[in-house]
XYZ file of C-alpha atoms in Angstrom:
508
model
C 24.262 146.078 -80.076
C 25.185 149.528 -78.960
C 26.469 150.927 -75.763
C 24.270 154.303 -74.804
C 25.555 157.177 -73.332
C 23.961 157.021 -69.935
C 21.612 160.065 -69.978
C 22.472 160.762 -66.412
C 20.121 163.423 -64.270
C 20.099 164.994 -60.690
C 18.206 164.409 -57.224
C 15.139 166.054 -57.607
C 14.737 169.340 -55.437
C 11.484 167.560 -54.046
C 10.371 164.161 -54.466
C 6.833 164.336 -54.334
C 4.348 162.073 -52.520
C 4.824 158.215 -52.320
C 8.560 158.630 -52.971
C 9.618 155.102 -51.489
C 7.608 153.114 -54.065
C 7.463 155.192 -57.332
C 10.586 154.514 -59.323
C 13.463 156.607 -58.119
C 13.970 158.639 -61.669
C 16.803 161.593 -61.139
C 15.374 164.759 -62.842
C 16.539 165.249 -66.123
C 17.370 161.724 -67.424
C 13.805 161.873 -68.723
C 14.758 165.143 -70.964
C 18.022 163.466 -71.949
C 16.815 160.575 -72.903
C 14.636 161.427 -74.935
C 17.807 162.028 -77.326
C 18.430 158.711 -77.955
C 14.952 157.992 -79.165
C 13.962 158.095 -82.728
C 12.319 159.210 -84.721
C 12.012 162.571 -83.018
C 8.949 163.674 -84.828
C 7.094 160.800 -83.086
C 4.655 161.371 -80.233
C 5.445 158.841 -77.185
C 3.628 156.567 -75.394
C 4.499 155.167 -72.125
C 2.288 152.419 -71.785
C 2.909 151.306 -68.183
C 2.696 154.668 -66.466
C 4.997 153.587 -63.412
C 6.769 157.420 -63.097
C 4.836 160.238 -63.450
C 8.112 162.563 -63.239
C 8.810 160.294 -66.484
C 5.938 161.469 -68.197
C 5.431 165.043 -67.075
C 9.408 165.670 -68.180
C 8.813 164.227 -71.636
C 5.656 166.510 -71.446
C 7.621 169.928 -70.775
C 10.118 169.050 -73.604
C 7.199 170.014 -75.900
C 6.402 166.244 -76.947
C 2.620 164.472 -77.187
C 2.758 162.519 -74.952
C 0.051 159.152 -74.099
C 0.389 157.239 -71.071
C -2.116 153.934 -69.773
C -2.216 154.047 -66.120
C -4.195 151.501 -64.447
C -3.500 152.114 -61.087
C -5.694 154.980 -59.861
C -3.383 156.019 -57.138
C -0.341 156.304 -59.612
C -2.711 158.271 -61.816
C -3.929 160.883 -58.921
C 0.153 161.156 -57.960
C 1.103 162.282 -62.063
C -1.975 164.689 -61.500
C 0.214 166.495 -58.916
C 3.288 166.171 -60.809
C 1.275 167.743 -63.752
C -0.874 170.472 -62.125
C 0.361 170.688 -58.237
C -1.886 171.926 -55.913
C -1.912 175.213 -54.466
C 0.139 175.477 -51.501
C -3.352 177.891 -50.033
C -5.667 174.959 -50.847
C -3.551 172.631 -49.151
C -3.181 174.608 -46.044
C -7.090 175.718 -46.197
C -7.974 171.779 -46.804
C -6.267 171.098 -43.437
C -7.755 173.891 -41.438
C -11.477 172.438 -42.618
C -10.385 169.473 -40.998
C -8.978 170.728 -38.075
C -12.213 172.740 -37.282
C -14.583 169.540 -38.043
C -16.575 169.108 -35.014
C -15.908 165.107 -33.297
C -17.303 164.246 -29.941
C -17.816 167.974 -28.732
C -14.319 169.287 -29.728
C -12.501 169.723 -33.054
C -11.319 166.797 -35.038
C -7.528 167.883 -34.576
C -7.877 167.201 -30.769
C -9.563 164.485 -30.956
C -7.339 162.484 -33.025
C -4.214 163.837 -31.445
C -5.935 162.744 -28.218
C -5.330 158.875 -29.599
C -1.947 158.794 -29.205
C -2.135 160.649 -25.274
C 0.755 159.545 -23.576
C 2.196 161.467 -19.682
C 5.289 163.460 -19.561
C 8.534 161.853 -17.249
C 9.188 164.660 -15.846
C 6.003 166.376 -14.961
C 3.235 163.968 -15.468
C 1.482 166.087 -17.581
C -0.767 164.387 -20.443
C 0.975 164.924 -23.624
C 0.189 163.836 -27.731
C 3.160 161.798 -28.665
C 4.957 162.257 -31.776
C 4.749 158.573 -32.542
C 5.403 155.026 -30.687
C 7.833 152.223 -31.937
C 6.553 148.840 -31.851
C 8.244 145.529 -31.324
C 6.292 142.910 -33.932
C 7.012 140.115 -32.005
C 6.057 141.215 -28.232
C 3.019 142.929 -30.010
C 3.076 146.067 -28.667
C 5.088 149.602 -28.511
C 7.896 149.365 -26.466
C 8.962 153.386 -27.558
C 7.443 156.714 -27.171
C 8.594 159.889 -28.762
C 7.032 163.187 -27.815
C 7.642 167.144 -26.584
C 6.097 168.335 -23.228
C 4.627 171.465 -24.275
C 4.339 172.475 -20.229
C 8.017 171.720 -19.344
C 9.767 171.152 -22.576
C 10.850 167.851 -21.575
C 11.436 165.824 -25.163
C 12.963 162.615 -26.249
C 12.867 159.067 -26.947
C 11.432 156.800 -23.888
C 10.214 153.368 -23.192
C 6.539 153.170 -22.883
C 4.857 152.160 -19.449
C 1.709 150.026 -18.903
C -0.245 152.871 -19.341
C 0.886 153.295 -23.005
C 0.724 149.822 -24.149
C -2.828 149.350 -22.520
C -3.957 152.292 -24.366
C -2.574 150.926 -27.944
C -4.197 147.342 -27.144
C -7.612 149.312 -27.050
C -7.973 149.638 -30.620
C -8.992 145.993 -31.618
C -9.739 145.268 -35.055
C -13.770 144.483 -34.555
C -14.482 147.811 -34.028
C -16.725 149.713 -36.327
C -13.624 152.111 -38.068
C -11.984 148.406 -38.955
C -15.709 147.386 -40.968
C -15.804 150.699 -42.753
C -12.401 149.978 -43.772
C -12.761 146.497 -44.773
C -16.698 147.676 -46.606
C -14.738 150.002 -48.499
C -12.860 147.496 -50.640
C -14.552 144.225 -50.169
C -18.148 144.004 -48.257
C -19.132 140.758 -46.330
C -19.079 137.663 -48.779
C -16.847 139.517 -51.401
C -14.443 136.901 -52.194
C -11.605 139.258 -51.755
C -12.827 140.376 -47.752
C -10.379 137.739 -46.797
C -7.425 139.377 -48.713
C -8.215 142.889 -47.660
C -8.345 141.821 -44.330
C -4.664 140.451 -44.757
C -3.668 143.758 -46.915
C -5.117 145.864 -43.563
C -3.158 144.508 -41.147
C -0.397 146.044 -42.061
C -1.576 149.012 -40.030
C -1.763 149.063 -36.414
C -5.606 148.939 -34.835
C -5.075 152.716 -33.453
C -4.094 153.621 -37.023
C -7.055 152.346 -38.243
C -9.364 154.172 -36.016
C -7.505 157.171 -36.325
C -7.407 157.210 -40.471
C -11.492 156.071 -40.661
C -12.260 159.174 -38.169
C -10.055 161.356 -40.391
C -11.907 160.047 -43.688
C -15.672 159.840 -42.685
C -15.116 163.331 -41.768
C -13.400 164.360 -45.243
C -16.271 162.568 -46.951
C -18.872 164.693 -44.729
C -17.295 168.230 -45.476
C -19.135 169.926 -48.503
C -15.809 170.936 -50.537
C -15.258 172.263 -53.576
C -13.483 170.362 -55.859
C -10.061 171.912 -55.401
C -10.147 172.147 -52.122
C -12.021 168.052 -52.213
C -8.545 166.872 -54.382
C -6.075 168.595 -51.681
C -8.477 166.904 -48.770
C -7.279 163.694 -51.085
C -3.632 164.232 -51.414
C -3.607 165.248 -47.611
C -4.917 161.802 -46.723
C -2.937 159.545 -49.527
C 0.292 160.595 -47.918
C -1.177 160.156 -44.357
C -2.307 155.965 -45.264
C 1.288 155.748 -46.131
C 2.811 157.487 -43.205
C 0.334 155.777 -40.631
C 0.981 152.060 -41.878
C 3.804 149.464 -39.971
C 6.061 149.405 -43.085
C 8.551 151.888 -41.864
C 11.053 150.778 -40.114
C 12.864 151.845 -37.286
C 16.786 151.574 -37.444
C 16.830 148.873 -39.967
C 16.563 151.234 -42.599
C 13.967 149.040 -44.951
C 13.684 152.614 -46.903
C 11.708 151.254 -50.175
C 9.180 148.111 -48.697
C 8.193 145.968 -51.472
C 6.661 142.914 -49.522
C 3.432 144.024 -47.164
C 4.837 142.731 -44.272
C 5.227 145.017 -40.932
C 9.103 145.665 -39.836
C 10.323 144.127 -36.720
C 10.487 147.441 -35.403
C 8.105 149.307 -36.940
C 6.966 153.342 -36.740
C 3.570 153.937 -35.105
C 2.809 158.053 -36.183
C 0.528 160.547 -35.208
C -1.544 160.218 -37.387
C -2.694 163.677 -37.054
C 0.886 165.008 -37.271
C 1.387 162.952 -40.428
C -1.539 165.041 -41.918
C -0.075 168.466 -40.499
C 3.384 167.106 -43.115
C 1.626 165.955 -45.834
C 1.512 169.051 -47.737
C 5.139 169.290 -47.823
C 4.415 165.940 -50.211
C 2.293 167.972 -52.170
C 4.351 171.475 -52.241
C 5.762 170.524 -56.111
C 7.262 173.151 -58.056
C 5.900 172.225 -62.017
C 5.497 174.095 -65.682
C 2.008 173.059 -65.693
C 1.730 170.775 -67.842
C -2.161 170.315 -69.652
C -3.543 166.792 -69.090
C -6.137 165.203 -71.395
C -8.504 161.588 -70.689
C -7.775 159.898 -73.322
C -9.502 158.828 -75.758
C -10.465 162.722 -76.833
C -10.924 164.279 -80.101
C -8.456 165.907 -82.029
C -4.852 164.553 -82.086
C -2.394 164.328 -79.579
C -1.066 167.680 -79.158
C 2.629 169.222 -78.341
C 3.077 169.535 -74.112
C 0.219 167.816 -73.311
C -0.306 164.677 -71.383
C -3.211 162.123 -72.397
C -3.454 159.586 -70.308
C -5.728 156.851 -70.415
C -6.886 154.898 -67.123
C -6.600 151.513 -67.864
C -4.087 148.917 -68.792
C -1.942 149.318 -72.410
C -4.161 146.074 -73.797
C -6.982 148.134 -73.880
C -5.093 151.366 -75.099
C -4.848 149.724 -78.004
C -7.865 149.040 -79.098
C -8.594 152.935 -78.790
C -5.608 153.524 -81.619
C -5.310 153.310 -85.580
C -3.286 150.484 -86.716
C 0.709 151.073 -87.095
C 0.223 154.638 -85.023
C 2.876 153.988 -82.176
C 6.303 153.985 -83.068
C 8.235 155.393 -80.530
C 8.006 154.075 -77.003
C 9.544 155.667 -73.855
C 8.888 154.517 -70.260
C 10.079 153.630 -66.693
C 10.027 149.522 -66.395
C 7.983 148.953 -63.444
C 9.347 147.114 -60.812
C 7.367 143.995 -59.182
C 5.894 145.490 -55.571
C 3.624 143.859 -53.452
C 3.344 146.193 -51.089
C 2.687 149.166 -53.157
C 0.277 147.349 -55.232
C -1.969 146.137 -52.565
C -1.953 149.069 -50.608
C -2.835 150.902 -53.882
C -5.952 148.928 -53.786
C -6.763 149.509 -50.410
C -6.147 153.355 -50.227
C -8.182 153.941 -53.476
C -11.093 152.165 -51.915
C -10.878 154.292 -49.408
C -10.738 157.775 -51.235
C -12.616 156.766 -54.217
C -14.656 153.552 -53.801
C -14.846 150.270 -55.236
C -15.357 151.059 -58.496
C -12.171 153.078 -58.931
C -10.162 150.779 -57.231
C -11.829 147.184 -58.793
C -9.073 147.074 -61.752
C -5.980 147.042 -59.449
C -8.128 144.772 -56.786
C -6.450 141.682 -58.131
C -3.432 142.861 -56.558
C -4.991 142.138 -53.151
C -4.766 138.134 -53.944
C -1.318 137.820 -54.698
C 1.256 138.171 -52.163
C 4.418 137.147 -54.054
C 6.234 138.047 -57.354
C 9.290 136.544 -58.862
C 11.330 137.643 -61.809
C 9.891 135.108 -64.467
C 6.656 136.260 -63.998
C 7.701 139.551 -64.362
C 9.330 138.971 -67.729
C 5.552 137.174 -68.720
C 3.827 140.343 -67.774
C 6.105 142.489 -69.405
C 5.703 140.191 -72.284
C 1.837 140.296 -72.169
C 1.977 144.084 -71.615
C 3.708 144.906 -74.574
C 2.366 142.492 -76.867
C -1.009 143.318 -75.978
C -0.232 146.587 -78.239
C -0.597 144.365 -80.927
C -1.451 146.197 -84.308
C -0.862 149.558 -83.163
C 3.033 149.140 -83.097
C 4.221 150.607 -86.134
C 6.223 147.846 -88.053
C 9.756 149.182 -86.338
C 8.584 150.423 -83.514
C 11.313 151.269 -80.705
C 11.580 151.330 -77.247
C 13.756 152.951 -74.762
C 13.163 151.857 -71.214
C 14.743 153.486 -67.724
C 15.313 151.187 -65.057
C 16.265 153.632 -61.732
C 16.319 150.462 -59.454
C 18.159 147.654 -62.225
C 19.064 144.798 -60.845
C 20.405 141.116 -62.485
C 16.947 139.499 -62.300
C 15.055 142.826 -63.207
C 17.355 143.553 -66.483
C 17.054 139.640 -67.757
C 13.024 140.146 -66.872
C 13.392 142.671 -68.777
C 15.305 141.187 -71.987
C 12.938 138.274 -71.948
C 9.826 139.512 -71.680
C 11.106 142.117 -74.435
C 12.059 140.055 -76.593
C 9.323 137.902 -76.440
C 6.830 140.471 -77.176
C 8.663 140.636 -80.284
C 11.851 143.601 -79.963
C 15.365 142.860 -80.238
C 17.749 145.011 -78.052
C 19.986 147.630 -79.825
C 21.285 149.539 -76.919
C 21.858 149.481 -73.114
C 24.139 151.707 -71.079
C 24.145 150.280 -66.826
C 25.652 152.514 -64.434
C 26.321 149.437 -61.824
C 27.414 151.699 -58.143
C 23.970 153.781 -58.584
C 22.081 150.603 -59.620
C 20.722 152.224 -63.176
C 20.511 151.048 -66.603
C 19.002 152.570 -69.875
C 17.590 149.313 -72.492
C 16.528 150.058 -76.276
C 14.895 147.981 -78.108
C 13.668 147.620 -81.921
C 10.690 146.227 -82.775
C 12.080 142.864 -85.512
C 11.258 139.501 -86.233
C 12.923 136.391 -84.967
C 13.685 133.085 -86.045
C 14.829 131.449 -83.129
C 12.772 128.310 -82.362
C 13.635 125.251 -79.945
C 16.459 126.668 -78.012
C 17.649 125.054 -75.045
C 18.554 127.192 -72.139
C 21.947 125.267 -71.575
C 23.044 126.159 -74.942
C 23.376 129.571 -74.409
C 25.732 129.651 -71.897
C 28.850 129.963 -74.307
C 27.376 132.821 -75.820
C 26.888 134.494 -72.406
C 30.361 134.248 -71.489
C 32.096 135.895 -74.547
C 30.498 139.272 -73.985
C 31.317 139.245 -70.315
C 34.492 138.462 -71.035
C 34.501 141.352 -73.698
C 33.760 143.770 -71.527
C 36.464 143.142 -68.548
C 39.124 143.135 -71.430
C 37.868 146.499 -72.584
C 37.837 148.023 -68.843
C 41.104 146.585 -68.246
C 39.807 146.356 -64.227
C 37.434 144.603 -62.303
C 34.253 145.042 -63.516
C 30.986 144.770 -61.176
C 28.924 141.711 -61.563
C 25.876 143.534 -62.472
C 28.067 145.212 -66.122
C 28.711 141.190 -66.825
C 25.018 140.497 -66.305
C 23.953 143.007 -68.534
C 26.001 142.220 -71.294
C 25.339 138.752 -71.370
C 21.707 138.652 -71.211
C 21.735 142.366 -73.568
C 23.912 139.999 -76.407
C 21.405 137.351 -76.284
C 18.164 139.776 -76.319
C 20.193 141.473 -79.263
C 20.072 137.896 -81.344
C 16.600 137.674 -80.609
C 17.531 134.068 -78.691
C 15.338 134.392 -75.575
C 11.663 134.671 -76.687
C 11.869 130.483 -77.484
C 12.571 130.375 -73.470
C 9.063 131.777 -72.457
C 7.349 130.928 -75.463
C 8.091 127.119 -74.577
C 7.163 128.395 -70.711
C 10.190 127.492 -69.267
C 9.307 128.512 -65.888
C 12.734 128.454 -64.502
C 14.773 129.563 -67.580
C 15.811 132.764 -65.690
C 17.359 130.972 -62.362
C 19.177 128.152 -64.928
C 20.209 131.032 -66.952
C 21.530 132.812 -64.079
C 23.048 129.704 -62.654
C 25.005 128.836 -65.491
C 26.818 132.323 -66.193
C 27.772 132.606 -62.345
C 29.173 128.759 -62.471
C 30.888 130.384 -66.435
C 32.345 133.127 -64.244
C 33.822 131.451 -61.439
């Protein structure tokens, strides 16, 4: 097995919409990798679709490029990344809103009007900026706002007044049914899930969020100005929602569970920042639904909205033989919310093949390694016979990279490369596509060959090495001997945690 030159990139100038659950790619590793790829005269596929700066990089490189995405939300973001909206239709999407008559006065006042709260100092009635909430007492216990008649601003504890206004917004209201109808109507199986999925956000969000999208739905747009009235509201469903923390610091969720002290915002204000999600600077890159006619062609994205099993049954036998893509990480949060939030903007429909996502509610690292294994496998005949894969991993981890070599190697690749950069929590995997042998192993027989690398690899540094680099390298020698696909073939449910187990108890 090789070691990789890392291909190492840069914090991106912007980082787009959804930032704390895509994958955190630096710009440029896409480019750079790329490199270390061959054959180079291949087009790529990315069949999971997790980054869309992946896949819009490889694009502006001048490389075909096909990508399944099955999550519609995902797919809406890499339309952004792609072909990013006009700054002037963003800022002409919010002024429609703003002017859309609710109650007797425009819709900006009257959803700023939600979160009225008085002024300290002068008494006067003020919007506040946003409210902190304490899960446990069940209400917010901290008000942020400016006084726009005195100028009085800060951070204050709420008073009775506050919290009696927040406890208004139950959740049998009629804004809390449209959002529930959205996903799953009355005796859908799933109504009990989405209920669990929606209270994540606080009852006043709720309200607030419906208001703004019944009156998006209303407005006759055209269609530019309809997708920015979409972007403006995706970011808004994430900004409005109890997963951001205050002063923990919980800065990428991955469970759907409210923070102790969780952010209450404007949700009005939340739309006013949205386009600054949206302002992207991008080449332009052309994308394509695929299946089209005609080839794949040079700079141009085709991306097909489903999962990779059913990619391949759109594509000739043998046709894929180069493979580059960002591993996508198991998140619960961002999965179910997905589900809700394209409900929401785009109906049942669109959201039904990521609605499974609603019923479950945790994911551990040996079913990550099956799905990985099902994923790629379920390319079947279209891998050409030595196909290769490079996969990016901006958030690696022990459990993640072993996932990762199992459910790899099960699907039939044996590892050729990896490069881990263990302070920024990266690592780069390649992978051929070979046969294997192996058959019966036992998990507690690889231990010994675990070790040897690890050791290997602290004589060659001369220095303490980080756990993660001795992780890696075990688990990369044993993906690189093809020894792991016996291990979830046989369905060894816990062959990752003995594994694991083993090497640390090697170590010590």
């Amino acid at each position: 097995m090789d070691a990789l030159p890392f291909p190492i990139g840069r914090p991106p100038s912007r980082v787009g919409p959804l930032a704390r659950f895509l994958p955190p790619l630096e710009a440029g590793s896409a480019r750079r990798a790329l490199a270390l790829c061959e054959p180079q005269d291949a087009w790529l596929l990315d069949p999971f679709g997790a980054s869309p700066r992946l896949v819009v990089e490889l694009a502006a490189c001048g490389v075909p490029v096909l990508t399944a995405c099955n999550n519609p939300v995902t797919r809406f973001v890499l339309e952004g990344a792609a072909r990013p909206i006009p700054i002037s239709d963003l800022r002409t999407a919010l002024a429609r809103l703003a002017t859309a008559p609710k109650d007797n006065q425009r819709l900006e006042r009257f959803v700023l009007d939600l979160y009225l709260t008085s002024c300290s100092r002068c008494r006067t009635a003020v919007s506040a900026d946003r409210f902190v909430w304490d899960r446990e007492q069940g209400f917010p216990v901290v008000r942020t706002y400016t006084c726009p008649a005195c100028g009085h601003a800060g951070d204050e504890s709420t008073d009775a007044a506050d919290r009696e206004r927040a406890a208004g917004y139950t959740r049998r209201g009629l804004q809390h049914a449209l959002a529930l109808e959205q996903l799953a109507p009355v005796g859908d199986p799933d109504r009990e899930h989405a209920e669990a999925a929606l209270a994540v956000y606080p009852g006043r969000a709720v309200f607030a969020l419906i208001t703004l999208l019944s009156k998006a739905t209303a407005l006759e747009l055209e269609p530019p100005l309809r997708r920015a009235v979409e972007a403006l509201l995706l970011s808004t469903f994430d900004a409005a929602n109890a997963l951001w923390s205050f002063a923990e610091g919980r800065s990428r969720p991955r469970q759907l569970t409210a923070s102790p002290h969780f952010i209450e915002t404007n949700a009005w204000r939340a739309l006013e920042r949205a386009g600054q999600d949206w302002e992207l600077e991008g080449p332009g890159i052309p994308l394509r639904a695929w299946p089209h006619d005609g080839g794949l062609e040079p700079g141009t994205v085709s991306v097909f909205p489903g999962p990779s099993r059913d990619l391949a049954a759109t594509l000739e036998r043998g046709r894929v033989r180069r493979v580059v893509t960002v591993l996508p990480r198991p998140n619960q949060a961002y999965w179910t919310l997905s589900a809700l939030w394209a409900g929401w903007l785009w109906g049942r429909e669109i959201a039904a093949p990521i609605r499974v996502a609603l019923r479950r509610r945790r994911y551990d690292w040996a079913w990550h390694a099956a799905a990985l294994r099902t994923a790629v496998s379920g390319l079947g005949p279209a891998l050409a016979d030595e196909a290769v894969v490079l996969a990016l991993i901006p958030e690696a981890e022990p459990g993640f990279v072993a996932a990762a070599a199992l459910g790899l190697d099960a699907a039939g690749f044996e590892m050729t490369g990896q490069a881990v950069r263990a302070e920024e929590g990266q690592a780069v995997l390649a992978w051929q596509r070979r046969p294997s042998s192996a058959t019966g192993i036992e998990a507690a027989s690889l231990t010994p060959r675990m070790t040897l690398p690890a050791r290997q690899v602290i004589e060659a540094r001369g220095e303490p090495t980080p756990y993660d680099c001795l992780h890696a390298a075990a688990w990369g020698e044993l993906a690189s001997q093809r020894l792991l696909a016996p291990l979830l073939q046989a369905e060894e449910a816990r062959s990752l945690t003995l594994l694991n187990d083993r090497f640390e108890k090697a170590l010590a």
